[in-house]
Tab-separated table of C-alpha atoms and ligand atoms in Angstrom:
chain	number	residue	atom	x	y	z
A	728	MET	CA	-18.571	12.935	17.999
A	729	LYS	CA	-17.196	9.476	18.643
A	730	ARG	CA	-14.290	8.094	16.093
A	731	VAL	CA	-13.934	4.753	15.761
A	732	PHE	CA	-11.148	2.139	15.651
A	733	ASN	CA	-11.671	1.343	11.692
A	734	PHE	CA	-9.952	-1.790	10.517
A	735	SER	CA	-10.865	-1.243	6.852
A	736	PRO	CA	-8.287	-2.347	4.209
A	737	GLY	CA	-8.898	0.846	1.736
A	738	PRO	CA	-9.913	3.700	2.108
A	739	ALA	CA	-8.415	3.448	5.479
A	740	MET	CA	-7.738	5.341	8.748
A	741	LEU	CA	-5.741	8.642	8.224
A	742	PRO	CA	-4.086	10.148	11.242
A	743	GLU	CA	-6.516	12.068	13.588
A	744	PRO	CA	-4.087	14.575	13.949
A	745	VAL	CA	-3.858	14.979	9.912
A	746	LEU	CA	-7.917	15.015	9.757
A	747	ARG	CA	-7.822	17.708	12.538
A	748	ARG	CA	-5.421	19.918	10.511
A	749	ALA	CA	-6.925	19.777	7.406
A	750	GLN	CA	-10.437	20.522	9.505
A	751	ALA	CA	-8.918	23.776	10.515
A	752	GLU	CA	-7.384	24.439	7.210
A	753	LEU	CA	-10.208	24.066	5.156
A	754	LEU	CA	-11.839	27.150	4.630
A	755	ASP	CA	-8.689	29.207	4.732
A	756	TRP	CA	-5.918	27.412	3.490
A	757	LYS	CA	-2.178	29.227	3.885
A	758	GLY	CA	-4.184	32.454	4.246
A	759	SER	CA	-5.285	32.262	0.617
A	760	GLY	CA	-8.936	32.687	1.885
A	761	MET	CA	-9.651	29.321	0.158
A	762	SER	CA	-9.290	25.925	0.665
A	763	VAL	CA	-6.703	23.515	-0.837
A	764	MET	CA	-9.388	22.356	-3.435
A	765	GLU	CA	-10.173	25.680	-4.539
A	766	VAL	CA	-6.736	26.956	-5.823
A	767	SER	CA	-4.749	26.646	-8.942
A	768	HIS	CA	-2.178	23.628	-8.697
A	769	ARG	CA	-0.050	26.416	-10.613
A	770	GLY	CA	-0.211	28.778	-8.080
A	771	THR	CA	3.155	29.423	-5.676
A	772	ASP	CA	0.970	27.470	-2.839
A	773	PHE	CA	0.632	24.344	-4.240
A	774	VAL	CA	3.414	24.539	-6.349
A	775	GLU	CA	5.520	25.217	-3.077
A	776	PHE	CA	3.558	22.402	-1.402
A	777	ALA	CA	3.921	19.939	-3.771
A	778	ALA	CA	7.704	20.337	-3.738
A	779	LYS	CA	8.141	20.344	0.251
A	780	SER	CA	5.770	17.098	-0.114
A	781	GLU	CA	8.400	15.065	-2.430
A	782	ARG	CA	11.427	16.108	-0.182
A	783	ASP	CA	9.188	14.983	2.885
A	784	LEU	CA	8.561	11.589	1.125
A	785	ARG	CA	12.606	11.456	-0.225
A	786	GLU	CA	13.442	12.290	3.361
A	787	LEU	CA	11.495	9.628	5.156
A	788	LEU	CA	12.063	6.804	2.505
A	789	ASN	CA	15.705	8.042	1.737
A	790	VAL	CA	14.593	7.735	-2.031
A	791	PRO	CA	17.957	8.668	-4.106
A	792	ALA	CA	18.720	10.936	-6.109
A	793	ASN	CA	18.610	9.150	-9.265
A	794	TYR	CA	14.833	8.272	-8.713
A	795	LYS	CA	11.696	10.266	-9.790
A	796	VAL	CA	9.102	10.607	-7.396
A	797	LEU	CA	5.320	11.027	-9.460
A	798	PHE	CA	2.261	11.808	-8.090
A	799	LEU	CA	-0.526	10.338	-9.923
A	800	GLN	CA	-4.181	9.502	-10.681
A	801	GLY	CA	-5.728	6.102	-11.538
A	802	GLY	CA	-4.660	3.938	-7.995
A	803	ALA	CA	-2.292	1.136	-8.360
A	804	THR	CA	-4.422	-0.022	-11.009
A	805	LEU	CA	-4.254	2.152	-13.555
A	806	GLN	CA	-0.264	1.521	-13.015
A	807	PHE	CA	-0.291	-2.343	-13.609
A	808	ALA	CA	-0.770	-1.385	-17.306
A	809	ALA	CA	1.176	1.730	-17.618
A	810	ILE	CA	4.820	-0.585	-15.951
A	811	PRO	CA	4.315	-2.806	-19.678
A	812	LEU	CA	3.705	0.843	-21.627
A	813	ASN	CA	6.919	2.536	-19.781
A	814	LEU	CA	9.431	-0.230	-19.318
A	815	THR	CA	9.049	-2.697	-22.552
A	816	ALA	CA	9.241	-3.013	-25.752
A	817	PRO	CA	7.402	-4.684	-28.029
A	818	GLY	CA	7.886	-8.842	-27.909
A	819	ALA	CA	9.577	-8.083	-24.285
A	820	VAL	CA	8.841	-10.925	-21.853
A	821	VAL	CA	8.494	-9.970	-18.067
A	822	ASP	CA	8.657	-12.373	-15.011
A	823	TYR	CA	5.773	-12.108	-12.389
A	824	VAL	CA	5.685	-13.894	-8.860
A	825	VAL	CA	1.929	-13.862	-8.029
A	826	THR	CA	1.328	-14.265	-4.033
A	827	GLY	CA	-2.052	-13.080	-3.980
A	828	ASN	CA	-5.326	-11.592	-6.275
A	829	TRP	CA	-3.630	-7.961	-6.815
A	830	GLY	CA	-0.632	-9.910	-8.451
A	831	GLU	CA	-3.433	-12.089	-10.500
A	832	LYS	CA	-4.835	-8.586	-11.444
A	833	ALA	CA	-1.624	-7.089	-12.383
A	834	VAL	CA	-0.817	-10.263	-14.541
A	835	GLN	CA	-3.808	-9.779	-16.283
A	836	GLU	CA	-3.130	-5.979	-16.887
A	837	ALA	CA	0.256	-6.595	-18.470
A	838	GLU	CA	-0.693	-9.381	-20.608
A	839	ARG	CA	-2.301	-6.720	-22.924
A	840	TYR	CA	0.952	-5.525	-23.894
A	841	VAL	CA	3.794	-7.893	-22.987
A	842	LYS	CA	4.668	-11.712	-22.342
A	843	VAL	CA	3.926	-12.474	-18.903
A	844	ASN	CA	6.243	-15.790	-17.772
A	845	VAL	CA	4.253	-15.801	-14.369
A	846	ALA	CA	7.813	-17.385	-12.691
A	847	ALA	CA	5.705	-18.692	-9.371
A	848	ASN	CA	2.441	-18.531	-7.968
A	849	SER	CA	1.120	-19.644	-4.854
A	850	LYS	CA	-2.813	-19.933	-5.464
A	851	ALA	CA	-2.600	-24.036	-4.738
A	852	THR	CA	-1.928	-22.970	-1.101
A	853	LYS	CA	-4.606	-20.258	-0.996
A	854	PHE	CA	-2.052	-17.917	-1.150
A	855	THR	CA	-1.294	-18.914	2.599
A	856	THR	CA	2.723	-18.799	1.744
A	857	ILE	CA	5.637	-16.651	-0.489
A	858	PRO	CA	7.259	-19.402	-2.778
A	859	ASP	CA	10.922	-20.395	-1.732
A	860	PRO	CA	12.841	-17.995	-4.355
A	861	SER	CA	15.139	-20.413	-5.166
A	862	THR	CA	11.990	-22.703	-6.971
A	863	TRP	CA	11.078	-18.888	-9.066
A	864	LYS	CA	11.157	-20.271	-13.012
A	865	LEU	CA	12.757	-16.545	-14.584
A	866	SER	CA	13.446	-15.948	-18.021
A	867	THR	CA	16.809	-15.351	-19.372
A	868	ASN	CA	16.164	-11.818	-20.516
A	869	ALA	CA	12.956	-10.155	-18.577
A	870	ALA	CA	12.566	-6.565	-18.438
A	871	TYR	CA	11.665	-6.705	-15.051
A	872	LEU	CA	10.744	-9.084	-12.286
A	873	HIS	CA	7.486	-7.781	-10.452
A	874	TYR	CA	5.753	-8.582	-7.571
A	875	THR	CA	3.330	-7.427	-4.291
A	876	PRO	CA	5.682	-7.540	-0.950
A	877	ASN	CA	2.235	-7.020	0.413
A	878	GLU	CA	-0.615	-9.033	-0.654
A	879	THR	CA	-3.660	-7.069	1.363
A	880	VAL	CA	-6.281	-9.368	0.746
A	881	PHE	CA	-4.665	-12.512	1.944
A	882	GLY	CA	-2.282	-10.813	4.700
A	883	VAL	CA	0.848	-12.808	2.791
A	884	GLU	CA	4.170	-10.582	2.995
A	885	PHE	CA	7.353	-10.511	1.698
A	886	HIS	CA	9.800	-9.510	4.754
A	887	THR	CA	12.789	-9.740	2.982
A	888	VAL	CA	13.718	-8.658	-0.786
A	889	PRO	CA	14.745	-11.480	-3.148
A	890	THR	CA	17.942	-11.750	-4.860
A	891	VAL	CA	17.208	-14.294	-7.469
A	892	SER	CA	17.075	-12.474	-10.603
A	893	ASP	CA	19.312	-9.342	-12.251
A	894	ALA	CA	16.056	-7.253	-13.775
A	895	PRO	CA	14.797	-4.428	-12.140
A	896	LEU	CA	12.650	-5.605	-9.165
A	897	VAL	CA	9.446	-3.643	-9.785
A	898	VAL	CA	6.981	-3.850	-7.099
A	899	ASP	CA	3.139	-3.064	-5.710
A	900	MET	CA	3.447	-1.329	-2.300
A	901	SER	CA	0.221	-0.064	-2.286
A	902	SER	CA	-0.616	-1.651	1.330
A	903	THR	CA	2.895	-1.465	2.636
A	904	LEU	CA	4.900	1.428	1.758
A	905	LEU	CA	5.662	3.672	4.885
A	906	SER	CA	5.373	1.449	6.680
A	907	ARG	CA	9.032	0.767	7.785
A	908	PRO	CA	11.821	1.595	6.595
A	909	ILE	CA	13.022	0.215	2.769
A	910	ASP	CA	16.250	0.274	0.551
A	911	VAL	CA	14.979	1.600	-2.404
A	912	SER	CA	17.989	1.037	-4.140
A	913	ARG	CA	17.090	-2.414	-4.038
A	914	PHE	CA	14.348	-1.737	-6.589
A	915	GLY	CA	13.262	-0.315	-10.300
A	916	LEU	CA	10.095	1.150	-9.727
A	917	ILE	CA	7.811	1.440	-6.611
A	918	TYR	CA	4.249	2.015	-6.687
A	919	ALA	CA	1.305	2.026	-3.932
A	920	GLY	CA	-2.036	3.709	-4.517
A	921	ALA	CA	-2.808	5.813	-1.652
A	922	GLN	CA	-5.597	4.865	0.150
A	923	LYS	CA	-4.401	1.930	2.397
A	924	ASN	CA	-1.231	3.907	3.951
A	925	ILE	CA	-0.272	6.967	2.308
A	926	GLY	CA	-3.825	9.389	2.000
A	927	PRO	CA	-6.875	9.363	0.222
A	928	ALA	CA	-8.011	7.346	-3.023
A	929	GLY	CA	-7.195	9.065	-5.686
A	930	LEU	CA	-3.039	9.293	-5.917
A	931	ALA	CA	-1.032	6.961	-7.070
A	932	LEU	CA	2.900	7.196	-5.743
A	933	VAL	CA	5.392	5.845	-8.639
A	934	ILE	CA	9.189	6.272	-7.284
A	935	VAL	CA	11.449	5.323	-10.358
A	936	ARG	CA	14.748	4.664	-11.267
A	937	GLU	CA	15.961	7.566	-13.798
A	938	ASP	CA	17.942	5.236	-16.336
A	939	LEU	CA	14.302	3.229	-16.534
A	940	ILE	CA	12.214	5.880	-17.508
A	941	GLY	CA	11.874	7.913	-21.095
A	942	HIS	CA	11.397	4.614	-23.747
A	943	ALA	CA	7.362	4.255	-23.236
A	944	ARG	CA	5.441	3.227	-25.762
A	945	ARG	CA	3.853	5.703	-28.504
A	946	GLU	CA	0.448	4.881	-27.004
A	947	THR	CA	1.037	5.540	-23.706
A	948	PRO	CA	-1.616	7.527	-22.764
A	949	GLY	CA	0.537	10.978	-21.594
A	950	VAL	CA	-0.896	10.776	-18.200
A	951	VAL	CA	1.137	8.090	-17.229
A	952	ASP	CA	4.098	8.583	-19.139
A	953	TYR	CA	7.083	8.799	-16.659
A	954	LYS	CA	9.434	10.705	-18.502
A	955	LEU	CA	6.389	13.178	-18.871
A	956	MET	CA	5.039	13.374	-15.611
A	957	ALA	CA	8.702	13.571	-13.933
A	958	GLU	CA	9.474	17.005	-16.333
A	959	ASN	CA	6.493	18.305	-15.635
A	960	ASP	CA	6.736	17.795	-11.790
A	961	SER	CA	3.810	15.516	-12.415
A	962	MET	CA	1.211	18.369	-13.629
A	963	TRP	CA	1.544	17.847	-16.793
A	964	ASN	CA	-2.656	17.851	-16.336
A	965	THR	CA	-4.492	18.462	-13.352
A	966	PRO	CA	-3.126	16.034	-10.597
A	967	SER	CA	-5.393	14.786	-7.562
A	968	THR	CA	-4.338	17.871	-5.244
A	969	LEU	CA	-6.927	17.405	-2.512
A	970	SER	CA	-5.503	13.665	-2.124
A	971	TRP	CA	-1.981	15.107	-2.699
A	972	TYR	CA	-2.164	17.555	0.058
A	973	PHE	CA	-3.648	15.074	2.493
A	974	ALA	CA	-0.538	12.506	1.652
A	975	GLY	CA	1.426	15.792	2.409
A	976	LEU	CA	0.204	16.404	5.552
A	977	VAL	CA	0.538	12.521	6.384
A	978	PHE	CA	4.420	12.726	5.110
A	979	GLU	CA	4.800	16.062	8.309
A	980	TRP	CA	3.039	13.582	10.717
A	981	LEU	CA	5.246	10.427	10.259
A	982	LYS	CA	8.178	12.645	10.750
A	983	GLU	CA	6.928	13.954	13.662
A	984	GLN	CA	6.476	10.380	14.801
A	985	GLY	CA	9.947	9.610	14.247
A	986	GLY	CA	10.177	8.448	10.829
A	987	LEU	CA	10.173	5.087	9.499
A	988	THR	CA	12.215	3.251	11.844
A	989	ALA	CA	10.082	4.835	14.794
A	990	ILE	CA	6.592	3.739	12.947
A	991	GLY	CA	8.039	0.349	11.712
A	992	LYS	CA	8.794	-0.707	15.027
A	993	VAL	CA	5.170	0.500	16.556
A	994	ASN	CA	3.752	-1.615	13.341
A	995	GLU	CA	5.799	-4.588	14.018
A	996	ARG	CA	4.813	-4.576	18.028
A	997	LYS	CA	1.603	-4.172	16.788
A	998	ALA	CA	1.322	-7.292	14.656
A	999	LYS	CA	2.973	-9.555	16.898
A	1000	LYS	CA	0.179	-8.480	19.555
A	1001	LEU	CA	-2.045	-9.160	17.378
A	1002	TYR	CA	-0.892	-12.695	15.918
A	1003	ALA	CA	0.102	-13.638	19.396
A	1004	ALA	CA	-3.673	-12.989	20.800
A	1005	ILE	CA	-4.795	-15.441	17.175
A	1006	ASP	CA	-2.287	-18.049	17.955
A	1007	GLY	CA	-2.445	-18.134	21.462
A	1008	SER	CA	-6.589	-17.943	21.779
A	1009	GLY	CA	-7.241	-21.764	20.828
A	1010	TYR	CA	-10.156	-20.064	19.207
A	1011	TYR	CA	-9.624	-17.815	16.304
A	1012	LYS	CA	-6.304	-18.709	13.139
A	1013	ASN	CA	-4.965	-17.147	10.671
A	1014	PRO	CA	-4.164	-19.723	8.079
A	1015	VAL	CA	-0.857	-17.675	6.706
A	1016	GLU	CA	2.659	-19.538	7.084
A	1017	LYS	CA	4.715	-17.372	10.122
A	1018	PRO	CA	7.497	-16.105	8.168
A	1019	HIS	CA	5.220	-14.874	5.956
A	1020	ARG	CA	2.701	-13.060	7.983
A	1021	SER	CA	1.959	-9.274	6.841
A	1022	TRP	CA	2.263	-6.459	9.480
A	1023	MET	CA	-0.416	-4.725	7.881
A	1024	ASN	CA	-3.558	-6.994	6.955
A	1025	VAL	CA	-4.064	-9.722	9.507
A	1026	PRO	CA	-7.100	-12.605	8.695
A	1027	PHE	CA	-7.934	-14.543	11.128
A	1028	THR	CA	-11.279	-17.296	11.308
A	1029	LEU	CA	-13.682	-17.995	14.057
A	1030	PRO	CA	-14.439	-21.761	14.919
A	1031	SER	CA	-17.477	-21.242	12.613
A	1032	GLU	CA	-18.744	-19.194	10.116
A	1033	ASP	CA	-22.000	-19.149	12.009
A	1034	LEU	CA	-20.093	-16.717	14.437
A	1035	ASP	CA	-19.207	-14.167	12.341
A	1036	LYS	CA	-21.909	-12.524	11.974
A	1037	PRO	CA	-22.200	-12.309	15.672
A	1038	PHE	CA	-19.097	-11.104	16.141
A	1039	LEU	CA	-18.720	-8.475	13.842
A	1040	THR	CA	-21.974	-6.640	15.425
A	1041	ALA	CA	-20.325	-6.651	18.756
A	1042	ALA	CA	-17.210	-5.526	17.506
A	1043	LYS	CA	-19.094	-2.377	16.113
A	1044	SER	CA	-21.177	-1.793	18.993
A	1045	ALA	CA	-17.017	-2.095	20.491
A	1046	GLY	CA	-16.048	0.940	18.128
A	1047	LEU	CA	-14.111	-1.368	16.314
A	1048	THR	CA	-15.595	-1.511	12.585
A	1049	ASN	CA	-14.771	-2.643	9.376
A	1050	LEU	CA	-13.252	-6.369	10.813
A	1051	LYS	CA	-15.207	-7.906	8.096
A	1052	GLY	CA	-12.643	-10.494	5.689
A	1053	HIS	CA	-12.621	-10.432	1.845
A	1054	ARG	CA	-15.367	-12.701	0.534
A	1055	VAL	CA	-12.516	-14.758	-0.973
A	1056	VAL	CA	-10.818	-15.327	2.109
A	1057	GLY	CA	-13.818	-15.397	4.303
A	1058	GLY	CA	-13.429	-14.404	8.313
A	1059	MET	CA	-12.422	-11.342	9.391
A	1060	ARG	CA	-9.319	-9.271	8.398
A	1061	ALA	CA	-7.871	-6.782	11.123
A	1062	SER	CA	-6.085	-4.145	8.563
A	1063	ILE	CA	-3.489	-2.039	10.778
A	1064	TYR	CA	-1.580	0.590	8.809
A	1065	ASN	CA	0.489	3.457	10.184
A	1066	ALA	CA	-2.793	5.257	11.252
A	1067	MET	CA	-4.402	2.908	13.280
A	1068	PRO	CA	-3.232	3.184	17.228
A	1069	GLU	CA	-1.340	0.977	19.064
A	1070	ALA	CA	-4.669	1.522	21.568
A	1071	GLY	CA	-7.065	0.368	18.384
A	1072	VAL	CA	-4.749	-3.145	18.681
A	1073	ASP	CA	-4.818	-3.480	21.880
A	1074	ALA	CA	-9.222	-2.803	22.121
A	1075	LEU	CA	-9.238	-5.293	19.390
A	1076	VAL	CA	-6.861	-7.915	21.077
A	1077	GLU	CA	-9.311	-7.394	24.303
A	1078	PHE	CA	-12.513	-7.572	22.565
A	1079	MET	CA	-11.184	-10.849	21.077
A	1080	ALA	CA	-10.142	-12.752	24.115
A	1081	ASP	CA	-13.903	-11.007	25.417
A	1082	PHE	CA	-16.174	-12.457	22.556
A	1083	ALA	CA	-13.954	-16.017	22.617
A	1084	LYS	CA	-15.123	-16.744	26.571
A	1085	ARG	CA	-19.064	-15.843	25.907
A	1086	HIS	CA	-18.749	-17.765	22.410
A	1087	GLY	CA	-15.987	-20.922	23.449
B	1778	PLP	C1	-5.802	-1.749	-3.064
B	1778	PLP	C2	-4.646	-2.824	-3.925
B	1778	PLP	C3	-4.723	-2.232	-5.401
B	1778	PLP	C4	-5.731	-1.363	-6.163
B	1778	PLP	O1	-5.670	-0.422	-5.767
B	1778	PLP	P1	-6.084	0.650	-6.644
B	1778	PLP	O2	-5.725	2.412	-6.155
B	1778	PLP	O3	-8.197	0.801	-6.205
B	1778	PLP	O4	-6.177	0.636	-7.870
B	1778	PLP	C5	-3.318	-2.814	-6.049
B	1778	PLP	N1	-2.674	-3.757	-5.371
B	1778	PLP	C6	-2.292	-3.634	-4.029
B	1778	PLP	C7	-1.799	-4.336	-3.106
B	1778	PLP	C8	-3.495	-3.466	-2.963
B	1778	PLP	O5	-4.049	-3.348	-1.668
């Protein structure tokens, strides 16, 4: 068996110790004689496991007591619709800041239900920057302000929380949640699909301030009615038990790594190494303005598109996979979430230098 360094943007790498533990527990979970996939979500074992996973997540993120933590299905994309359904009345106005394609998609979905004011959009720069918050055209009575702290495709990230609006901040942290400490109390609602930095696909986390829930529109489906799901410990219907289980193992692994402060330092170091290698190469280029570069997703181009294929082929033979950039950006993209070991970034940096020398 040979594991590779998998730079996929998602579904992405999981920590190897988590996979090994799941493997060891697969046929007989907690002495039940069954796998975790085969037990009732209402049985004591799963209910206890679920409660512990929530406690671990709350501890990792230091989630204040007046926030609910929900383990939902439908990915981050279902939340694009669930958020306006839960948080706004018909006729309300909401502000969205668009810094990439995920923000665009969030707008498209929200527009089905609510009047969306796009307060800022960096499309004209090909999503290589974050528009200065002082220039955002905010509405006076927005029910919330939505933005995407890390745009996964373009590799552009907010490194500070904007303070220009009084409206609750609603953030799609799909590709950055758990990568470093955050102050949850700054946000009204945080959501994330799991398959980037949390666990396997099939699970979405929602962390929402209590006072924002309980006003869902009548037509809100029960499975994304935050109050209903909170009252039922995210088990109003059958949850995605296997994905939840993996997420719980990832939380335990993160605690063993020293929590988010420790992993954040590793992530910052990994990103710095890779950007330094790109900027110092005179060969590779990253288009994103330096203060807004992502720690998680690092796009880069080669001097010519003709080199893309040889690069990808040689990288794959070196055990470095899934480096192809998104079709709208081209070139390469290295996604370096929590589960990517620093050794993987070191191997990539070394490979890139060697490739540039051979094809310079
Ligand atoms: C991947 C991603 C999504 C979509 O997640 P799904 O789970 O496929 O719905 C949304 N937003 C961001 C920032 C993402 O990276």
